[in-house]
PDB file of C-alpha atoms in Angstrom:
ATOM      1  CA  MET A   5     -40.492  72.970   2.663  1.00 74.00           C
ATOM      2  CA  LYS A   6     -36.673  72.696   1.498  1.00 83.00           C
ATOM      3  CA  PHE A   7     -33.839  71.387   3.600  1.00 86.00           C
ATOM      4  CA  ASN A   8     -32.082  75.088   4.882  1.00 85.00           C
ATOM      5  CA  GLN A   9     -35.397  74.908   6.372  1.00 89.00           C
ATOM      6  CA  MET A  10     -36.022  72.145   8.192  1.00 91.00           C
ATOM      7  CA  THR A  11     -34.962  71.626  12.057  1.00 94.00           C
ATOM      8  CA  ASP A  12     -31.605  69.282  12.462  1.00 94.00           C
ATOM      9  CA  GLU A  13     -33.282  66.174  13.789  1.00 95.00           C
ATOM     10  CA  GLU A  14     -35.837  66.879  10.495  1.00 94.00           C
ATOM     11  CA  LYS A  15     -32.467  66.805   8.116  1.00 93.00           C
ATOM     12  CA  ARG A  16     -31.591  63.814   9.611  1.00 93.00           C
ATOM     13  CA  LYS A  17     -35.158  61.882   9.511  1.00 93.00           C
ATOM     14  CA  LEU A  18     -35.248  63.064   5.653  1.00 93.00           C
ATOM     15  CA  LEU A  19     -31.755  61.573   5.216  1.00 94.00           C
ATOM     16  CA  MET A  20     -32.371  58.572   6.815  1.00 93.00           C
ATOM     17  CA  SER A  21     -35.609  57.574   4.936  1.00 93.00           C
ATOM     18  CA  ILE A  22     -33.243  58.520   1.519  1.00 93.00           C
ATOM     19  CA  TYR A  23     -30.850  56.114   2.705  1.00 91.00           C
ATOM     20  CA  PHE A  24     -33.106  53.609   2.801  1.00 90.00           C
ATOM     21  CA  LEU A  25     -35.160  54.022  -0.268  1.00 91.00           C
ATOM     22  CA  TYR A  26     -31.534  53.957  -2.019  1.00 87.00           C
ATOM     23  CA  LYS A  27     -30.759  50.627   0.244  1.00 86.00           C
ATOM     24  CA  GLY A  28     -34.189  49.124  -0.698  1.00 85.00           C
ATOM     25  CA  LEU A  29     -33.538  49.654  -4.202  1.00 88.00           C
ATOM     26  CA  HIS A  30     -30.395  48.560  -4.687  1.00 84.00           C
ATOM     27  CA  GLN A  31     -31.711  45.363  -2.630  1.00 82.00           C
ATOM     28  CA  LEU A  32     -34.760  44.909  -5.313  1.00 83.00           C
ATOM     29  CA  GLY A  33     -32.358  45.012  -7.840  1.00 83.00           C
ATOM     30  CA  ARG A  34     -29.881  42.390  -6.708  1.00 80.00           C
ATOM     31  CA  ILE A  35     -33.286  40.084  -6.241  1.00 80.00           C
ATOM     32  CA  GLN A  36     -34.564  41.004  -9.800  1.00 81.00           C
ATOM     33  CA  ASP A  37     -31.350  40.081 -10.941  1.00 80.00           C
ATOM     34  CA  LYS A  38     -31.306  36.584  -8.887  1.00 79.00           C
ATOM     35  CA  PHE A  39     -34.728  35.900 -10.218  1.00 78.00           C
ATOM     36  CA  SER A  40     -34.987  37.062 -13.944  1.00 78.00           C
ATOM     37  CA  GLU A  41     -33.120  33.756 -14.970  1.00 79.00           C
ATOM     38  CA  ARG A  42     -36.385  32.439 -13.860  1.00 80.00           C
ATOM     39  CA  GLU A  43     -38.591  34.469 -15.357  1.00 79.00           C
ATOM     40  CA  THR A  44     -40.223  35.530 -18.707  1.00 85.00           C
ATOM     41  CA  ASP A  45     -39.752  38.330 -20.642  1.00 85.00           C
ATOM     42  CA  VAL A  46     -42.787  40.333 -20.264  1.00 87.00           C
ATOM     43  CA  GLU A  47     -41.878  39.487 -16.170  1.00 84.00           C
ATOM     44  CA  ILE A  48     -38.597  40.895 -16.616  1.00 83.00           C
ATOM     45  CA  LYS A  49     -39.446  43.943 -18.330  1.00 86.00           C
ATOM     46  CA  GLU A  50     -42.488  44.864 -16.085  1.00 88.00           C
ATOM     47  CA  ALA A  51     -39.783  44.506 -13.152  1.00 85.00           C
ATOM     48  CA  MET A  52     -37.761  46.684 -14.553  1.00 87.00           C
ATOM     49  CA  GLU A  53     -40.251  49.022 -15.240  1.00 91.00           C
ATOM     50  CA  LYS A  54     -41.077  48.876 -11.979  1.00 89.00           C
ATOM     51  CA  GLU A  55     -37.499  49.708 -10.329  1.00 89.00           C
ATOM     52  CA  GLN A  56     -37.164  52.664 -13.037  1.00 92.00           C
ATOM     53  CA  ASN A  57     -39.948  54.311 -11.630  1.00 93.00           C
ATOM     54  CA  LEU A  58     -38.882  54.153  -8.203  1.00 92.00           C
ATOM     55  CA  SER A  59     -35.558  55.322  -9.360  1.00 93.00           C
ATOM     56  CA  ARG A  60     -36.892  58.162 -10.673  1.00 94.00           C
ATOM     57  CA  ALA A  61     -39.183  58.871  -7.674  1.00 93.00           C
ATOM     58  CA  ILE A  62     -36.068  58.872  -5.447  1.00 92.00           C
ATOM     59  CA  ALA A  63     -34.594  61.086  -7.466  1.00 93.00           C
ATOM     60  CA  ARG A  64     -37.745  63.767  -7.207  1.00 93.00           C
ATOM     61  CA  ILE A  65     -37.440  63.194  -3.925  1.00 91.00           C
ATOM     62  CA  ILE A  66     -33.491  64.359  -3.578  1.00 90.00           C
ATOM     63  CA  ASP A  67     -34.329  66.884  -6.000  1.00 89.00           C
ATOM     64  CA  MET A  68     -37.400  68.640  -3.530  1.00 88.00           C
ATOM     65  CA  TYR A  69     -35.035  68.692  -0.801  1.00 87.00           C
ATOM     66  CA  LEU A  70     -31.652  68.345  -1.153  1.00 87.00           C
ATOM     67  CA  TYR A  71     -30.851  70.285  -4.365  1.00 85.00           C
ATOM     68  CA  SER A  72     -29.827  74.042  -3.837  1.00 85.00           C
ATOM     69  CA  GLU A  73     -28.158  76.247  -6.263  1.00 86.00           C
ATOM     70  CA  ASP A  74     -26.174  77.395  -3.356  1.00 89.00           C
ATOM     71  CA  GLU A  75     -22.710  75.388  -3.710  1.00 92.00           C
ATOM     72  CA  THR A  76     -21.683  76.205   0.242  1.00 92.00           C
ATOM     73  CA  GLU A  77     -25.359  74.848   0.876  1.00 90.00           C
ATOM     74  CA  ASN A  78     -25.046  71.676  -1.113  1.00 90.00           C
ATOM     75  CA  GLU A  79     -21.689  70.857   0.394  1.00 93.00           C
ATOM     76  CA  GLN A  80     -23.124  71.369   4.225  1.00 92.00           C
ATOM     77  CA  ILE A  81     -26.145  68.729   2.920  1.00 93.00           C
ATOM     78  CA  GLN A  82     -23.289  66.566   1.539  1.00 93.00           C
ATOM     79  CA  ALA A  83     -21.434  66.454   4.687  1.00 94.00           C
ATOM     80  CA  LEU A  84     -24.655  65.920   6.728  1.00 95.00           C
ATOM     81  CA  GLU A  85     -25.526  62.978   4.536  1.00 93.00           C
ATOM     82  CA  ASP A  86     -21.753  61.255   4.820  1.00 93.00           C
ATOM     83  CA  GLU A  87     -22.325  62.080   8.383  1.00 94.00           C
ATOM     84  CA  VAL A  88     -26.110  60.075   8.697  1.00 94.00           C
ATOM     85  CA  PHE A  89     -25.076  57.490   6.590  1.00 90.00           C
ATOM     86  CA  GLU A  90     -22.020  56.590   7.979  1.00 89.00           C
ATOM     87  CA  TRP A  91     -23.930  56.246  11.475  1.00 90.00           C
ATOM     88  CA  ILE A  92     -26.233  54.309  10.142  1.00 88.00           C
ATOM     89  CA  GLU A  93     -24.166  51.741   8.897  1.00 83.00           C
ATOM     90  CA  ASP A  94     -22.069  51.997  12.182  1.00 83.00           C
ATOM     91  CA  THR A  95     -24.943  51.664  14.371  1.00 85.00           C
ATOM     92  CA  GLY A  96     -28.250  50.506  12.723  1.00 79.00           C
ATOM     93  CA  PHE A  97     -26.700  47.577  11.629  1.00 78.00           C
ATOM     94  CA  THR A  98     -26.880  44.277  13.746  1.00 79.00           C
ATOM     95  CA  GLU A  99     -25.119  40.970  12.437  1.00 80.00           C
ATOM     96  CA  GLU A 100     -28.468  39.374  11.453  1.00 79.00           C
ATOM     97  CA  VAL A 101     -29.154  41.825   9.385  1.00 76.00           C
ATOM     98  CA  LYS A 102     -26.026  42.348   7.944  1.00 74.00           C
ATOM     99  CA  LYS A 103     -26.156  38.925   6.803  1.00 73.00           C
ATOM    100  CA  TYR A 104     -28.489  39.877   3.857  1.00 71.00           C
ATOM    101  CA  PHE A 105     -26.578  42.340   2.845  1.00 67.00           C
ATOM    102  CA  ASP A 106     -22.584  41.659   1.313  1.00 59.00           C
ATOM    103  CA  LYS A 107     -19.787  44.050   1.442  1.00 53.00           C
ATOM    104  CA  ASN A 108     -20.752  45.407  -1.458  1.00 57.00           C
ATOM    105  CA  THR A 109     -24.236  46.776  -0.336  1.00 57.00           C
ATOM    106  CA  LEU A 110     -23.200  49.035   2.497  1.00 53.00           C
ATOM    107  CA  MET A 111     -22.160  52.364   1.084  1.00 52.00           C
ATOM    108  CA  PHE A 112     -19.364  53.095   3.570  1.00 43.00           C
ATOM    109  CA  SER A 113     -18.078  49.719   3.919  1.00 38.00           C
TER     110      SER A 113
END
């Protein structure tokens, strides 16, 4: 199903899912960097490959649902994406959750 065929609720759910996939990938990368000092080269390579596979899977999801050849539609998608991401960061993180993210990990902070 393409983005323009979705209901407003479906669009927002998709964008929320993508936000948390990105957030999770970013956090995973930060954690991996920290632990790489204690891992072997083989373990580091394996972890990096898995992280790259996840990144490619997220990109395919975005291409499948969010890409349009119509520039106006892309602008609408981007505007809604910004709105949803800002809403998540303004209302979706308690202080307890925020302590696990530094300022640079929040997309709109």
